[in-house]
Structures are given as C-alpha cells and as structure tokens.
PDB file of C-alpha atoms in Angstrom:
ATOM      1  CA  UNK F   7     121.587 256.465 226.434  1.00 85.00           C
ATOM      2  CA  UNK F   8     119.275 255.035 229.399  1.00 90.00           C
ATOM      3  CA  UNK F   9     119.205 251.585 230.896  1.00 94.00           C
ATOM      4  CA  UNK F  10     115.564 250.277 230.761  1.00 94.00           C
ATOM      5  CA  UNK F  11     114.675 247.000 233.396  1.00 97.00           C
ATOM      6  CA  UNK F  12     114.011 244.045 231.036  1.00 97.00           C
ATOM      7  CA  UNK F  13     113.124 240.411 231.947  1.00 98.00           C
ATOM      8  CA  UNK F  14     115.628 238.421 229.738  1.00 98.00           C
ATOM      9  CA  UNK F  15     114.309 234.927 228.646  1.00 99.00           C
ATOM     10  CA  UNK F  16     115.501 231.662 227.118  1.00 98.00           C
ATOM     11  CA  UNK F  17     113.840 228.910 226.123  1.00 98.00           C
ATOM     12  CA  UNK F  18     114.843 225.804 224.432  1.00 97.00           C
ATOM     13  CA  UNK F  19     112.954 224.075 221.982  1.00 96.00           C
ATOM     14  CA  UNK F  20     113.143 221.038 219.533  1.00 93.00           C
ATOM     15  CA  UNK F  21     114.122 222.483 216.376  1.00 91.00           C
ATOM     16  CA  UNK F  22     110.599 220.968 214.390  1.00 92.00           C
ATOM     17  CA  UNK F  23     109.001 222.992 216.792  1.00 96.00           C
ATOM     18  CA  UNK F  24     110.959 226.573 216.190  1.00 96.00           C
ATOM     19  CA  UNK F  25     108.917 228.937 213.979  1.00 97.00           C
ATOM     20  CA  UNK F  26     105.299 227.265 215.954  1.00 98.00           C
ATOM     21  CA  UNK F  27     107.103 228.964 219.281  1.00 98.00           C
ATOM     22  CA  UNK F  28     108.026 232.432 218.015  1.00 98.00           C
ATOM     23  CA  UNK F  29     104.965 232.976 216.082  1.00 98.00           C
ATOM     24  CA  UNK F  30     102.837 231.561 219.020  1.00 98.00           C
ATOM     25  CA  UNK F  31     105.739 234.228 221.436  1.00 98.00           C
ATOM     26  CA  UNK F  32     104.599 237.044 218.775  1.00 98.00           C
ATOM     27  CA  UNK F  33     100.818 237.000 219.009  1.00 97.00           C
ATOM     28  CA  UNK F  34     101.224 237.509 222.816  1.00 98.00           C
ATOM     29  CA  UNK F  35     103.877 240.555 222.196  1.00 97.00           C
ATOM     30  CA  UNK F  36     105.594 241.969 218.804  1.00 95.00           C
ATOM     31  CA  UNK F  37     109.655 241.604 220.819  1.00 96.00           C
ATOM     32  CA  UNK F  38     110.973 244.844 220.414  1.00 90.00           C
ATOM     33  CA  UNK F  39     111.172 248.673 220.486  1.00 84.00           C
ATOM     34  CA  UNK F  40     109.770 251.804 218.518  1.00 81.00           C
ATOM     35  CA  UNK F  41     111.982 251.439 216.199  1.00 86.00           C
ATOM     36  CA  UNK F  42     111.872 247.577 215.159  1.00 91.00           C
ATOM     37  CA  UNK F  43     109.800 244.224 215.894  1.00 93.00           C
ATOM     38  CA  UNK F  44     110.657 240.684 215.995  1.00 95.00           C
ATOM     39  CA  UNK F  45     113.505 241.206 218.278  1.00 95.00           C
ATOM     40  CA  UNK F  46     114.888 237.890 218.860  1.00 96.00           C
ATOM     41  CA  UNK F  47     118.158 235.452 219.059  1.00 96.00           C
ATOM     42  CA  UNK F  48     117.919 231.730 218.369  1.00 94.00           C
ATOM     43  CA  UNK F  49     120.845 229.562 218.404  1.00 92.00           C
ATOM     44  CA  UNK F  50     120.815 226.120 216.867  1.00 85.00           C
ATOM     45  CA  UNK F  51     122.300 223.147 217.485  1.00 84.00           C
ATOM     46  CA  UNK F  52     122.776 222.745 220.874  1.00 89.00           C
ATOM     47  CA  UNK F  53     121.855 219.371 222.598  1.00 91.00           C
ATOM     48  CA  UNK F  54     118.805 218.333 225.412  1.00 91.00           C
ATOM     49  CA  UNK F  55     119.121 214.713 227.446  1.00 93.00           C
ATOM     50  CA  UNK F  56     116.903 213.812 229.501  1.00 93.00           C
ATOM     51  CA  UNK F  57     115.514 210.374 231.440  1.00 95.00           C
ATOM     52  CA  UNK F  58     111.698 211.014 231.658  1.00 94.00           C
ATOM     53  CA  UNK F  59     110.427 209.694 235.207  1.00 95.00           C
ATOM     54  CA  UNK F  60     107.429 207.187 235.933  1.00 96.00           C
ATOM     55  CA  UNK F  61     104.594 209.534 235.518  1.00 95.00           C
ATOM     56  CA  UNK F  62     105.708 211.676 233.220  1.00 93.00           C
ATOM     57  CA  UNK F  63     103.983 211.844 229.852  1.00 92.00           C
ATOM     58  CA  UNK F  64     107.123 213.191 227.440  1.00 91.00           C
ATOM     59  CA  UNK F  65     106.834 213.897 223.934  1.00 88.00           C
ATOM     60  CA  UNK F  66     109.741 212.097 222.686  1.00 88.00           C
ATOM     61  CA  UNK F  67     111.887 209.731 224.739  1.00 92.00           C
ATOM     62  CA  UNK F  68     110.886 206.885 226.314  1.00 95.00           C
ATOM     63  CA  UNK F  69     109.858 206.429 230.373  1.00 96.00           C
ATOM     64  CA  UNK F  70     113.020 205.497 232.073  1.00 96.00           C
ATOM     65  CA  UNK F  71     115.463 205.431 229.422  1.00 97.00           C
ATOM     66  CA  UNK F  72     117.764 208.224 229.098  1.00 97.00           C
ATOM     67  CA  UNK F  73     117.392 210.609 225.670  1.00 95.00           C
ATOM     68  CA  UNK F  74     118.919 213.215 223.620  1.00 94.00           C
ATOM     69  CA  UNK F  75     117.843 215.202 220.942  1.00 91.00           C
ATOM     70  CA  UNK F  76     118.558 218.972 218.504  1.00 92.00           C
ATOM     71  CA  UNK F  77     117.260 221.977 220.252  1.00 95.00           C
ATOM     72  CA  UNK F  78     117.200 225.699 219.288  1.00 96.00           C
ATOM     73  CA  UNK F  79     118.383 228.450 222.377  1.00 97.00           C
ATOM     74  CA  UNK F  80     115.716 231.118 221.933  1.00 98.00           C
ATOM     75  CA  UNK F  81     116.284 234.295 223.973  1.00 98.00           C
ATOM     76  CA  UNK F  82     114.099 237.597 223.843  1.00 98.00           C
ATOM     77  CA  UNK F  83     113.771 239.791 226.043  1.00 97.00           C
ATOM     78  CA  UNK F  84     110.694 242.049 226.982  1.00 97.00           C
ATOM     79  CA  UNK F  85     109.519 245.117 229.609  1.00 97.00           C
ATOM     80  CA  UNK F  86     110.193 243.951 233.163  1.00 98.00           C
ATOM     81  CA  UNK F  87     105.845 243.637 233.892  1.00 98.00           C
ATOM     82  CA  UNK F  88     104.927 240.636 235.459  1.00 98.00           C
ATOM     83  CA  UNK F  89     101.960 240.364 234.070  1.00 98.00           C
ATOM     84  CA  UNK F  90     103.458 240.646 230.787  1.00 98.00           C
ATOM     85  CA  UNK F  91     106.030 238.141 231.422  1.00 99.00           C
ATOM     86  CA  UNK F  92     103.053 235.033 233.121  1.00 99.00           C
ATOM     87  CA  UNK F  93     101.001 236.267 229.967  1.00 98.00           C
ATOM     88  CA  UNK F  94     103.890 235.464 227.218  1.00 98.00           C
ATOM     89  CA  UNK F  95     104.655 232.252 229.482  1.00 98.00           C
ATOM     90  CA  UNK F  96     101.212 230.361 229.627  1.00 98.00           C
ATOM     91  CA  UNK F  97      99.655 231.759 225.845  1.00 98.00           C
ATOM     92  CA  UNK F  98     103.004 232.048 224.150  1.00 98.00           C
ATOM     93  CA  UNK F  99     105.487 229.361 225.056  1.00 98.00           C
ATOM     94  CA  UNK F 100     103.461 226.978 226.784  1.00 97.00           C
ATOM     95  CA  UNK F 101     100.493 226.685 224.657  1.00 97.00           C
ATOM     96  CA  UNK F 102     103.141 226.267 221.586  1.00 98.00           C
ATOM     97  CA  UNK F 103     105.888 224.318 223.213  1.00 97.00           C
ATOM     98  CA  UNK F 104     105.849 220.678 222.715  1.00 95.00           C
ATOM     99  CA  UNK F 105     107.061 219.706 226.230  1.00 92.00           C
ATOM    100  CA  UNK F 106     105.728 219.090 229.060  1.00 90.00           C
ATOM    101  CA  UNK F 107     108.351 220.869 230.948  1.00 91.00           C
ATOM    102  CA  UNK F 108     109.496 222.777 228.496  1.00 94.00           C
ATOM    103  CA  UNK F 109     113.508 224.511 229.288  1.00 94.00           C
ATOM    104  CA  UNK F 110     112.686 228.231 230.821  1.00 98.00           C
ATOM    105  CA  UNK F 111     115.279 230.052 231.916  1.00 98.00           C
ATOM    106  CA  UNK F 112     114.572 234.384 233.420  1.00 99.00           C
ATOM    107  CA  UNK F 113     116.977 236.539 234.203  1.00 99.00           C
ATOM    108  CA  UNK F 114     116.357 240.179 235.581  1.00 98.00           C
ATOM    109  CA  UNK F 115     118.485 242.412 233.374  1.00 97.00           C
ATOM    110  CA  UNK F 116     119.116 245.824 231.678  1.00 96.00           C
ATOM    111  CA  UNK F 117     118.873 246.650 228.344  1.00 93.00           C
ATOM    112  CA  UNK F 118     120.626 250.072 226.740  1.00 92.00           C
ATOM    113  CA  UNK F 119     118.032 252.273 225.348  1.00 85.00           C
ATOM    114  CA  UNK F 120     119.343 254.910 222.057  1.00 78.00           C
ATOM    115  CA  UNK F 121     115.424 256.246 221.004  1.00 68.00           C
ATOM    116  CA  UNK F 122     116.601 259.171 222.320  1.00 64.00           C
ATOM    117  CA  UNK F 123     119.708 259.681 220.246  1.00 58.00           C
ATOM    118  CA  UNK F 124     118.214 257.890 217.349  1.00 54.00           C
ATOM    119  CA  UNK F 125     114.995 260.462 217.478  1.00 52.00           C
ATOM    120  CA  UNK F 126     117.330 263.506 217.377  1.00 47.00           C
ATOM    121  CA  UNK F 127     119.248 262.315 214.947  1.00 53.00           C
ATOM    122  CA  UNK F 128     116.695 261.316 212.649  1.00 54.00           C
ATOM    123  CA  UNK F 129     114.686 264.979 213.501  1.00 59.00           C
ATOM    124  CA  UNK F 130     117.595 266.918 212.246  1.00 57.00           C
TER     125      UNK F 130
END
C-alpha cells in the first residue's frame, strides 16, 4: 500500500442540480484511478439554511428572508495538483452550479492506493 496526496473536495448542491454538477465535474476530470472512473460519493438529503443579504443575487430565496432547502453533499478526491483543482472548481463546479456562492470545502488529505497489489494479483 502507498499513500497518495490528494485534495478531498466537498460540494453542497440542490438536489435538482446534482446530475448537472456531477457531469460538469467529470467533463474536467474522470474522478478515479487506474481501475475505476466516476468515483465519488453523494449524500442526500441534507438541509441548507441561509439568508440572502442586500446586494446578493440568490438562485433561491429572497433578500432578507431565511431560506431552507434540501441539498446533496458531494465528496470526491483528486490528485493534489493545484492547477487541476483550479480547473475543477472553475470549469466543473462554478459553471454547473446554480448558486452565486457554492458551498465548497477543500481539504488536503491522503488516500491509500492498492494499485501495486492489484496489478500483482492480476498478473499471477
């Protein structure tokens, strides 16, 4: 086993926009490794709460009023490459997300890789 340095990205998205967001992200990067692609997790149903302030342009809700809506939490990982992260955030998330300020959280993390063990097992 080896450890790969990764970014773990978490994005909150309205349920109605989930598929569009996932497709947009995968257009930029296939989300996977040598054995799999489209590797991600999403959890439904979470609840987001916010109050749009004057000067904002909310996709949902009204200025000055507390708003709640069902959202999904999407989690995926990518190699820890800053240029790739920037492309995914701009071209994959921002262009395919309905919110003015998407809820995005990025963590530097480690991912166990078993590629060498898998390759050895399949070659014997």
